[in-house]
mmCIF file with all atom_site columns, C-alpha atoms in Angstrom:
data_model
loop_
_atom_site.group_PDB
_atom_site.id
_atom_site.type_symbol
_atom_site.label_atom_id
_atom_site.label_alt_id
_atom_site.label_comp_id
_atom_site.label_asym_id
_atom_site.label_entity_id
_atom_site.label_seq_id
_atom_site.pdbx_PDB_ins_code
_atom_site.Cartn_x
_atom_site.Cartn_y
_atom_site.Cartn_z
_atom_site.occupancy
_atom_site.B_iso_or_equiv
_atom_site.pdbx_formal_charge
_atom_site.auth_seq_id
_atom_site.auth_comp_id
_atom_site.auth_asym_id
_atom_site.auth_atom_id
_atom_site.pdbx_PDB_model_num
ATOM 1   C CA . MET A 1 1   ? 129.829 5.900   -75.784  1.00 46.00 ? 29  MET A CA 1
ATOM 2   C CA . LYS A 1 2   ? 127.647 5.763   -72.937  1.00 53.00 ? 30  LYS A CA 1
ATOM 3   C CA . HIS A 1 3   ? 129.431 4.180   -70.676  1.00 63.00 ? 31  HIS A CA 1
ATOM 4   C CA . ASP A 1 4   ? 132.092 4.506   -66.973  1.00 79.00 ? 32  ASP A CA 1
ATOM 5   C CA . PRO A 1 5   ? 135.176 7.147   -68.034  1.00 84.00 ? 33  PRO A CA 1
ATOM 6   C CA . ASP A 1 6   ? 137.030 3.264   -66.998  1.00 88.00 ? 34  ASP A CA 1
ATOM 7   C CA . THR A 1 7   ? 135.820 2.050   -70.823  1.00 88.00 ? 35  THR A CA 1
ATOM 8   C CA . ARG A 1 8   ? 135.576 5.313   -72.405  1.00 90.00 ? 36  ARG A CA 1
ATOM 9   C CA . GLN A 1 9   ? 139.853 5.863   -71.648  1.00 93.00 ? 37  GLN A CA 1
ATOM 10  C CA . LYS A 1 10  ? 139.883 2.306   -72.245  1.00 94.00 ? 38  LYS A CA 1
ATOM 11  C CA . MET A 1 11  ? 138.538 3.048   -76.001  1.00 95.00 ? 39  MET A CA 1
ATOM 12  C CA . GLN A 1 12  ? 140.462 6.285   -75.815  1.00 95.00 ? 40  GLN A CA 1
ATOM 13  C CA . VAL A 1 13  ? 143.021 4.385   -75.264  1.00 96.00 ? 41  VAL A CA 1
ATOM 14  C CA . PHE A 1 14  ? 142.713 1.871   -78.157  1.00 96.00 ? 42  PHE A CA 1
ATOM 15  C CA . LEU A 1 15  ? 141.450 3.576   -80.833  1.00 96.00 ? 43  LEU A CA 1
ATOM 16  C CA . ALA A 1 16  ? 144.833 6.111   -80.745  1.00 96.00 ? 44  ALA A CA 1
ATOM 17  C CA . GLY A 1 17  ? 147.063 2.842   -80.922  1.00 95.00 ? 45  GLY A CA 1
ATOM 18  C CA . ILE A 1 18  ? 144.938 1.370   -83.845  1.00 95.00 ? 46  ILE A CA 1
ATOM 19  C CA . GLU A 1 19  ? 144.659 4.639   -85.902  1.00 95.00 ? 47  GLU A CA 1
ATOM 20  C CA . GLY A 1 20  ? 147.834 4.689   -87.581  1.00 93.00 ? 48  GLY A CA 1
ATOM 21  C CA . ARG A 1 21  ? 147.674 1.197   -89.370  1.00 93.00 ? 49  ARG A CA 1
ATOM 22  C CA . ALA A 1 22  ? 144.504 1.868   -89.614  1.00 95.00 ? 50  ALA A CA 1
ATOM 23  C CA . PHE A 1 23  ? 144.318 4.666   -91.444  1.00 95.00 ? 51  PHE A CA 1
ATOM 24  C CA . ARG A 1 24  ? 147.460 2.858   -94.028  1.00 92.00 ? 52  ARG A CA 1
ATOM 25  C CA . ILE A 1 25  ? 145.053 0.149   -94.567  1.00 93.00 ? 53  ILE A CA 1
ATOM 26  C CA . ALA A 1 26  ? 142.348 1.971   -95.806  1.00 94.00 ? 54  ALA A CA 1
ATOM 27  C CA . GLN A 1 27  ? 144.822 4.397   -97.359  1.00 92.00 ? 55  GLN A CA 1
ATOM 28  C CA . PHE A 1 28  ? 146.085 1.321   -99.403  1.00 89.00 ? 56  PHE A CA 1
ATOM 29  C CA . ALA A 1 29  ? 142.526 0.924   -100.639 1.00 90.00 ? 57  ALA A CA 1
ATOM 30  C CA . THR A 1 30  ? 141.184 3.949   -101.473 1.00 90.00 ? 58  THR A CA 1
ATOM 31  C CA . GLY A 1 31  ? 144.415 5.201   -102.646 1.00 88.00 ? 59  GLY A CA 1
ATOM 32  C CA . ASN A 1 32  ? 143.193 8.875   -101.505 1.00 90.00 ? 60  ASN A CA 1
ATOM 33  C CA . ARG A 1 33  ? 144.820 10.498  -97.926  1.00 93.00 ? 61  ARG A CA 1
ATOM 34  C CA . ASP A 1 34  ? 140.625 12.577  -97.515  1.00 94.00 ? 62  ASP A CA 1
ATOM 35  C CA . GLU A 1 35  ? 138.934 9.451   -98.177  1.00 93.00 ? 63  GLU A CA 1
ATOM 36  C CA . ALA A 1 36  ? 141.168 6.890   -95.799  1.00 94.00 ? 64  ALA A CA 1
ATOM 37  C CA . LEU A 1 37  ? 140.711 9.472   -93.282  1.00 96.00 ? 65  LEU A CA 1
ATOM 38  C CA . GLU A 1 38  ? 137.094 9.633   -93.202  1.00 95.00 ? 66  GLU A CA 1
ATOM 39  C CA . VAL A 1 39  ? 136.634 5.467   -93.588  1.00 96.00 ? 67  VAL A CA 1
ATOM 40  C CA . VAL A 1 40  ? 138.430 5.260   -90.880  1.00 97.00 ? 68  VAL A CA 1
ATOM 41  C CA . GLN A 1 41  ? 136.988 8.174   -88.733  1.00 96.00 ? 69  GLN A CA 1
ATOM 42  C CA . ASP A 1 42  ? 133.730 6.935   -89.689  1.00 96.00 ? 70  ASP A CA 1
ATOM 43  C CA . ALA A 1 43  ? 135.114 2.784   -88.325  1.00 97.00 ? 71  ALA A CA 1
ATOM 44  C CA . MET A 1 44  ? 136.004 4.372   -85.091  1.00 97.00 ? 72  MET A CA 1
ATOM 45  C CA . MET A 1 45  ? 132.584 5.839   -84.438  1.00 96.00 ? 73  MET A CA 1
ATOM 46  C CA . LYS A 1 46  ? 130.697 2.547   -85.446  1.00 96.00 ? 74  LYS A CA 1
ATOM 47  C CA . LEU A 1 47  ? 132.460 0.873   -83.308  1.00 96.00 ? 75  LEU A CA 1
ATOM 48  C CA . ALA A 1 48  ? 132.689 3.281   -80.412  1.00 94.00 ? 76  ALA A CA 1
ATOM 49  C CA . GLN A 1 49  ? 129.087 4.173   -80.489  1.00 93.00 ? 77  GLN A CA 1
ATOM 50  C CA . ASN A 1 50  ? 127.707 0.514   -81.068  1.00 94.00 ? 78  ASN A CA 1
ATOM 51  C CA . TYR A 1 51  ? 130.977 -2.095  -79.428  1.00 94.00 ? 79  TYR A CA 1
ATOM 52  C CA . SER A 1 52  ? 131.821 -0.270  -76.635  1.00 91.00 ? 80  SER A CA 1
ATOM 53  C CA . ASP A 1 53  ? 129.771 -2.763  -74.155  1.00 92.00 ? 81  ASP A CA 1
ATOM 54  C CA . HIS A 1 54  ? 131.868 -5.286  -75.559  1.00 93.00 ? 82  HIS A CA 1
ATOM 55  C CA . GLY A 1 55  ? 135.380 -6.758  -73.864  1.00 91.00 ? 83  GLY A CA 1
ATOM 56  C CA . ALA A 1 56  ? 138.135 -4.899  -74.950  1.00 92.00 ? 84  ALA A CA 1
ATOM 57  C CA . ASP A 1 57  ? 139.728 -8.645  -76.119  1.00 91.00 ? 85  ASP A CA 1
ATOM 58  C CA . GLU A 1 58  ? 136.149 -8.588  -78.753  1.00 93.00 ? 86  GLU A CA 1
ATOM 59  C CA . TRP A 1 59  ? 138.484 -4.807  -79.790  1.00 95.00 ? 87  TRP A CA 1
ATOM 60  C CA . LYS A 1 60  ? 140.372 -5.646  -82.630  1.00 94.00 ? 88  LYS A CA 1
ATOM 61  C CA . PRO A 1 61  ? 138.454 -8.193  -84.661  1.00 92.00 ? 89  PRO A CA 1
ATOM 62  C CA . LEU A 1 62  ? 135.402 -5.610  -84.110  1.00 94.00 ? 90  LEU A CA 1
ATOM 63  C CA . PHE A 1 63  ? 137.561 -3.098  -85.547  1.00 96.00 ? 91  PHE A CA 1
ATOM 64  C CA . TYR A 1 64  ? 139.072 -3.703  -88.453  1.00 94.00 ? 92  TYR A CA 1
ATOM 65  C CA . SER A 1 65  ? 135.454 -6.131  -89.366  1.00 94.00 ? 93  SER A CA 1
ATOM 66  C CA . ILE A 1 66  ? 134.055 -3.098  -89.719  1.00 96.00 ? 94  ILE A CA 1
ATOM 67  C CA . LEU A 1 67  ? 137.102 -0.918  -90.995  1.00 96.00 ? 95  LEU A CA 1
ATOM 68  C CA . GLN A 1 68  ? 136.479 -3.202  -93.989  1.00 94.00 ? 96  GLN A CA 1
ATOM 69  C CA . THR A 1 69  ? 132.275 -2.871  -94.502  1.00 94.00 ? 97  THR A CA 1
ATOM 70  C CA . ARG A 1 70  ? 133.329 0.876   -94.332  1.00 94.00 ? 98  ARG A CA 1
ATOM 71  C CA . ILE A 1 71  ? 135.907 0.656   -97.241  1.00 94.00 ? 99  ILE A CA 1
ATOM 72  C CA . ARG A 1 72  ? 133.777 -2.183  -99.315  1.00 90.00 ? 100 ARG A CA 1
ATOM 73  C CA . ASP A 1 73  ? 130.742 0.889   -99.030  1.00 89.00 ? 101 ASP A CA 1
ATOM 74  C CA . TRP A 1 74  ? 133.309 3.298   -100.211 1.00 90.00 ? 102 TRP A CA 1
ATOM 75  C CA . GLN A 1 75  ? 134.202 0.675   -103.125 1.00 86.00 ? 103 GLN A CA 1
ATOM 76  C CA . ARG A 1 76  ? 131.093 0.778   -103.809 1.00 83.00 ? 104 ARG A CA 1
ATOM 77  C CA . ARG A 1 77  ? 130.390 4.169   -104.170 1.00 82.00 ? 105 ARG A CA 1
ATOM 78  C CA . GLN A 1 78  ? 132.928 4.752   -106.029 1.00 81.00 ? 106 GLN A CA 1
ATOM 79  C CA . THR A 1 79  ? 131.648 2.682   -108.297 1.00 75.00 ? 107 THR A CA 1
ATOM 80  C CA . VAL A 1 80  ? 128.915 4.675   -109.076 1.00 64.00 ? 108 VAL A CA 1
ATOM 81  C CA . ARG A 1 81  ? 130.518 7.734   -108.938 1.00 64.00 ? 109 ARG A CA 1
ATOM 82  C CA . ASN A 1 82  ? 132.657 6.654   -111.967 1.00 64.00 ? 110 ASN A CA 1
ATOM 83  C CA . ARG A 1 83  ? 130.574 5.675   -113.490 1.00 56.00 ? 111 ARG A CA 1
ATOM 84  C CA . PHE A 1 84  ? 128.595 9.410   -113.932 1.00 46.00 ? 112 PHE A CA 1
ATOM 85  C CA . ARG A 1 85  ? 132.713 10.526  -113.995 1.00 50.00 ? 113 ARG A CA 1
ATOM 86  C CA . THR A 1 86  ? 133.216 8.625   -116.975 1.00 50.00 ? 114 THR A CA 1
ATOM 87  C CA . TRP A 1 87  ? 129.661 9.814   -118.396 1.00 41.00 ? 115 TRP A CA 1
ATOM 88  C CA . PHE A 1 88  ? 129.870 13.232  -117.891 1.00 39.00 ? 116 PHE A CA 1
ATOM 89  C CA . ALA A 1 89  ? 133.941 13.130  -118.518 1.00 43.00 ? 117 ALA A CA 1
ATOM 90  C CA . TRP A 1 90  ? 134.863 14.043  -115.335 1.00 39.00 ? 118 TRP A CA 1
ATOM 91  C CA . ASN A 1 91  ? 138.622 13.884  -114.155 1.00 38.00 ? 119 ASN A CA 1
ATOM 92  C CA . GLU A 1 92  ? 139.838 15.048  -110.208 1.00 42.00 ? 120 GLU A CA 1
ATOM 93  C CA . GLU A 1 93  ? 143.034 14.626  -109.856 1.00 43.00 ? 121 GLU A CA 1
ATOM 94  C CA . ASP A 1 94  ? 143.871 11.543  -106.992 1.00 44.00 ? 122 ASP A CA 1
ATOM 95  C CA . ASP A 1 95  ? 145.887 13.041  -103.882 1.00 44.00 ? 123 ASP A CA 1
ATOM 96  C CA . GLU A 1 96  ? 148.122 9.709   -104.108 1.00 45.00 ? 124 GLU A CA 1
ATOM 97  C CA . ASP A 1 97  ? 150.104 9.423   -100.634 1.00 46.00 ? 125 ASP A CA 1
ATOM 98  C CA . THR A 1 98  ? 152.590 6.929   -100.434 1.00 43.00 ? 126 THR A CA 1
ATOM 99  C CA . LEU A 1 99  ? 154.079 5.308   -96.975  1.00 46.00 ? 127 LEU A CA 1
ATOM 100 C CA . GLU A 1 100 ? 156.984 6.640   -97.179  1.00 46.00 ? 128 GLU A CA 1
ATOM 101 C CA . GLN A 1 101 ? 156.315 10.121  -95.174  1.00 45.00 ? 129 GLN A CA 1
ATOM 102 C CA . TYR A 1 102 ? 155.348 8.378   -92.572  1.00 44.00 ? 130 TYR A CA 1
ATOM 103 C CA . PRO A 1 103 ? 159.137 7.859   -91.192  1.00 46.00 ? 131 PRO A CA 1
ATOM 104 C CA . ALA A 1 104 ? 160.271 5.358   -89.368  1.00 45.00 ? 132 ALA A CA 1
ATOM 105 C CA . ASP A 1 105 ? 160.698 4.999   -85.400  1.00 44.00 ? 133 ASP A CA 1
ATOM 106 C CA . ASP A 1 106 ? 164.615 4.744   -85.922  1.00 46.00 ? 134 ASP A CA 1
ATOM 107 C CA . ALA A 1 107 ? 166.870 7.901   -86.283  1.00 47.00 ? 135 ALA A CA 1
ATOM 108 C CA . GLY A 1 108 ? 169.881 5.262   -87.916  1.00 52.00 ? 136 GLY A CA 1
ATOM 109 C CA . GLU A 1 109 ? 171.949 6.158   -89.777  1.00 67.00 ? 137 GLU A CA 1
ATOM 110 C CA . PRO A 1 110 ? 171.516 7.587   -92.907  1.00 74.00 ? 138 PRO A CA 1
ATOM 111 C CA . SER A 1 111 ? 172.862 4.773   -95.279  1.00 69.00 ? 139 SER A CA 1
ATOM 112 C CA . ILE A 1 112 ? 170.048 1.976   -93.309  1.00 70.00 ? 140 ILE A CA 1
ATOM 113 C CA . ARG A 1 113 ? 167.475 5.426   -93.855  1.00 70.00 ? 141 ARG A CA 1
ATOM 114 C CA . LEU A 1 114 ? 167.977 5.495   -97.317  1.00 72.00 ? 142 LEU A CA 1
ATOM 115 C CA . GLU A 1 115 ? 167.449 1.935   -97.457  1.00 73.00 ? 143 GLU A CA 1
ATOM 116 C CA . HIS A 1 116 ? 164.118 1.285   -95.211  1.00 68.00 ? 144 HIS A CA 1
ATOM 117 C CA . ASN A 1 117 ? 163.521 4.434   -97.762  1.00 73.00 ? 145 ASN A CA 1
ATOM 118 C CA . GLN A 1 118 ? 163.864 2.813   -101.064 1.00 78.00 ? 146 GLN A CA 1
ATOM 119 C CA . PHE A 1 119 ? 161.921 -0.671  -98.681  1.00 78.00 ? 147 PHE A CA 1
ATOM 120 C CA . MET A 1 120 ? 159.419 1.105   -97.924  1.00 78.00 ? 148 MET A CA 1
ATOM 121 C CA . THR A 1 121 ? 158.716 2.993   -100.841 1.00 83.00 ? 149 THR A CA 1
ATOM 122 C CA . ARG A 1 122 ? 159.610 -1.019  -103.390 1.00 85.00 ? 150 ARG A CA 1
ATOM 123 C CA . LEU A 1 123 ? 157.121 -2.518  -100.857 1.00 84.00 ? 151 LEU A CA 1
ATOM 124 C CA . ASN A 1 124 ? 153.994 0.431   -100.859 1.00 84.00 ? 152 ASN A CA 1
ATOM 125 C CA . ARG A 1 125 ? 153.986 -0.270  -104.454 1.00 88.00 ? 153 ARG A CA 1
ATOM 126 C CA . GLU A 1 126 ? 154.230 -3.837  -104.845 1.00 90.00 ? 154 GLU A CA 1
ATOM 127 C CA . LEU A 1 127 ? 151.264 -3.562  -101.983 1.00 89.00 ? 155 LEU A CA 1
ATOM 128 C CA . GLY A 1 128 ? 149.119 -1.671  -104.361 1.00 89.00 ? 156 GLY A CA 1
ATOM 129 C CA . ALA A 1 129 ? 149.887 -3.435  -107.230 1.00 92.00 ? 157 ALA A CA 1
ATOM 130 C CA . LEU A 1 130 ? 147.863 -6.916  -105.494 1.00 93.00 ? 158 LEU A CA 1
ATOM 131 C CA . PRO A 1 131 ? 144.631 -7.943  -105.692 1.00 94.00 ? 159 PRO A CA 1
ATOM 132 C CA . TYR A 1 132 ? 141.872 -5.944  -103.173 1.00 92.00 ? 160 TYR A CA 1
ATOM 133 C CA . ARG A 1 133 ? 141.700 -9.228  -100.867 1.00 94.00 ? 161 ARG A CA 1
ATOM 134 C CA . GLN A 1 134 ? 145.605 -9.923  -100.620 1.00 95.00 ? 162 GLN A CA 1
ATOM 135 C CA . GLN A 1 135 ? 145.778 -7.196  -100.375 1.00 93.00 ? 163 GLN A CA 1
ATOM 136 C CA . GLN A 1 136 ? 144.122 -6.633  -96.998  1.00 92.00 ? 164 GLN A CA 1
ATOM 137 C CA . VAL A 1 137 ? 144.863 -9.915  -95.770  1.00 94.00 ? 165 VAL A CA 1
ATOM 138 C CA . PHE A 1 138 ? 148.462 -9.017  -96.195  1.00 92.00 ? 166 PHE A CA 1
ATOM 139 C CA . LEU A 1 139 ? 147.726 -6.040  -94.615  1.00 90.00 ? 167 LEU A CA 1
ATOM 140 C CA . LEU A 1 140 ? 145.649 -7.582  -91.030  1.00 91.00 ? 168 LEU A CA 1
ATOM 141 C CA . ARG A 1 141 ? 147.284 -10.588 -90.619  1.00 90.00 ? 169 ARG A CA 1
ATOM 142 C CA . VAL A 1 142 ? 151.471 -9.209  -90.966  1.00 86.00 ? 170 VAL A CA 1
ATOM 143 C CA . TRP A 1 143 ? 150.757 -5.475  -89.635  1.00 82.00 ? 171 TRP A CA 1
ATOM 144 C CA . GLU A 1 144 ? 148.172 -5.681  -87.740  1.00 84.00 ? 172 GLU A CA 1
ATOM 145 C CA . GLY A 1 145 ? 148.851 -9.816  -86.612  1.00 84.00 ? 173 GLY A CA 1
ATOM 146 C CA . LEU A 1 146 ? 145.452 -10.582 -86.008  1.00 89.00 ? 174 LEU A CA 1
ATOM 147 C CA . ASP A 1 147 ? 144.842 -14.267 -86.537  1.00 92.00 ? 175 ASP A CA 1
ATOM 148 C CA . ILE A 1 148 ? 143.406 -16.500 -89.389  1.00 95.00 ? 176 ILE A CA 1
ATOM 149 C CA . ALA A 1 149 ? 139.636 -16.493 -87.308  1.00 94.00 ? 177 ALA A CA 1
ATOM 150 C CA . GLN A 1 150 ? 139.791 -13.412 -86.508  1.00 92.00 ? 178 GLN A CA 1
ATOM 151 C CA . THR A 1 151 ? 140.778 -11.867 -90.276  1.00 94.00 ? 179 THR A CA 1
ATOM 152 C CA . ALA A 1 152 ? 137.932 -13.870 -92.053  1.00 94.00 ? 180 ALA A CA 1
ATOM 153 C CA . GLU A 1 153 ? 135.825 -11.974 -89.908  1.00 91.00 ? 181 GLU A CA 1
ATOM 154 C CA . ALA A 1 154 ? 137.014 -9.020  -90.680  1.00 90.00 ? 182 ALA A CA 1
ATOM 155 C CA . MET A 1 155 ? 137.139 -9.873  -94.188  1.00 92.00 ? 183 MET A CA 1
ATOM 156 C CA . GLN A 1 156 ? 133.879 -11.682 -93.757  1.00 92.00 ? 184 GLN A CA 1
ATOM 157 C CA . CYS A 1 157 ? 135.083 -14.276 -96.021  1.00 94.00 ? 185 CYS A CA 1
ATOM 158 C CA . SER A 1 158 ? 136.101 -18.559 -95.270  1.00 96.00 ? 186 SER A CA 1
ATOM 159 C CA . GLU A 1 159 ? 139.631 -19.521 -93.170  1.00 96.00 ? 187 GLU A CA 1
ATOM 160 C CA . SER A 1 160 ? 140.416 -21.041 -95.970  1.00 97.00 ? 188 SER A CA 1
ATOM 161 C CA . SER A 1 161 ? 140.205 -17.688 -98.556  1.00 96.00 ? 189 SER A CA 1
ATOM 162 C CA . VAL A 1 162 ? 142.231 -16.010 -95.951  1.00 96.00 ? 190 VAL A CA 1
ATOM 163 C CA . LYS A 1 163 ? 145.089 -18.754 -96.468  1.00 96.00 ? 191 LYS A CA 1
ATOM 164 C CA . THR A 1 164 ? 145.340 -18.590 -99.948  1.00 97.00 ? 192 THR A CA 1
ATOM 165 C CA . HIS A 1 165 ? 144.632 -14.518 -99.921  1.00 96.00 ? 193 HIS A CA 1
ATOM 166 C CA . HIS A 1 166 ? 147.508 -14.538 -97.556  1.00 95.00 ? 194 HIS A CA 1
ATOM 167 C CA . ALA A 1 167 ? 149.859 -17.191 -99.686  1.00 95.00 ? 195 ALA A CA 1
ATOM 168 C CA . ARG A 1 168 ? 149.207 -15.518 -102.574 1.00 95.00 ? 196 ARG A CA 1
ATOM 169 C CA . ALA A 1 169 ? 150.119 -12.161 -101.402 1.00 93.00 ? 197 ALA A CA 1
ATOM 170 C CA . LEU A 1 170 ? 152.874 -13.265 -100.089 1.00 91.00 ? 198 LEU A CA 1
ATOM 171 C CA . GLU A 1 171 ? 154.608 -15.256 -103.108 1.00 92.00 ? 199 GLU A CA 1
ATOM 172 C CA . LYS A 1 172 ? 154.613 -12.694 -104.738 1.00 92.00 ? 200 LYS A CA 1
ATOM 173 C CA . LEU A 1 173 ? 155.785 -9.620  -102.774 1.00 89.00 ? 201 LEU A CA 1
ATOM 174 C CA . GLN A 1 174 ? 158.611 -11.989 -102.486 1.00 88.00 ? 202 GLN A CA 1
ATOM 175 C CA . LYS A 1 175 ? 159.230 -12.660 -105.977 1.00 90.00 ? 203 LYS A CA 1
ATOM 176 C CA . GLN A 1 176 ? 159.129 -9.094  -106.447 1.00 87.00 ? 204 GLN A CA 1
ATOM 177 C CA . LEU A 1 177 ? 161.427 -8.214  -103.686 1.00 82.00 ? 205 LEU A CA 1
ATOM 178 C CA . GLU A 1 178 ? 163.809 -10.233 -103.718 1.00 83.00 ? 206 GLU A CA 1
ATOM 179 C CA . ASP A 1 179 ? 166.800 -8.872  -105.669 1.00 81.00 ? 207 ASP A CA 1
ATOM 180 C CA . LEU A 1 180 ? 166.790 -6.550  -102.051 1.00 71.00 ? 208 LEU A CA 1
ATOM 181 C CA . ARG A 1 181 ? 167.246 -9.630  -99.965  1.00 63.00 ? 209 ARG A CA 1
#
């Protein structure tokens, strides 16, 4: 970043506030902690280097657009790598982390924490089972609070696609988690 200290400070605060949620989104997409960290770090660097001169109110949708592009790039590279791994019969163990390792902010009662942990385990599993586009739209809309237009921009798709993916994700999650109501 080549900008004044105030802009640099604002960018640092923005990135610090968004990194944990961005990591979880990338981790769902990659299924691997280290790969997710790399994807998020790359997205943060691109935002800081190329878009710090934009208004701070533009950073969030820009960041998620960059993040989605980096995730797609990672998926393309994985597709090529997997072809070679299959061809040469390479097997690598995945280092899969789940949301449970990120404790809730509330210290609550043990029974509430247990219920929360059980819910998060189920939610993590069900989110992981969603098709990629539904999963990412759900995370951007519900967890990140992006509106339909911002999500469409980040996902590089139409607003109607965002609405469809979001509705389908909600329907599947409600159906899969209805026993927890």
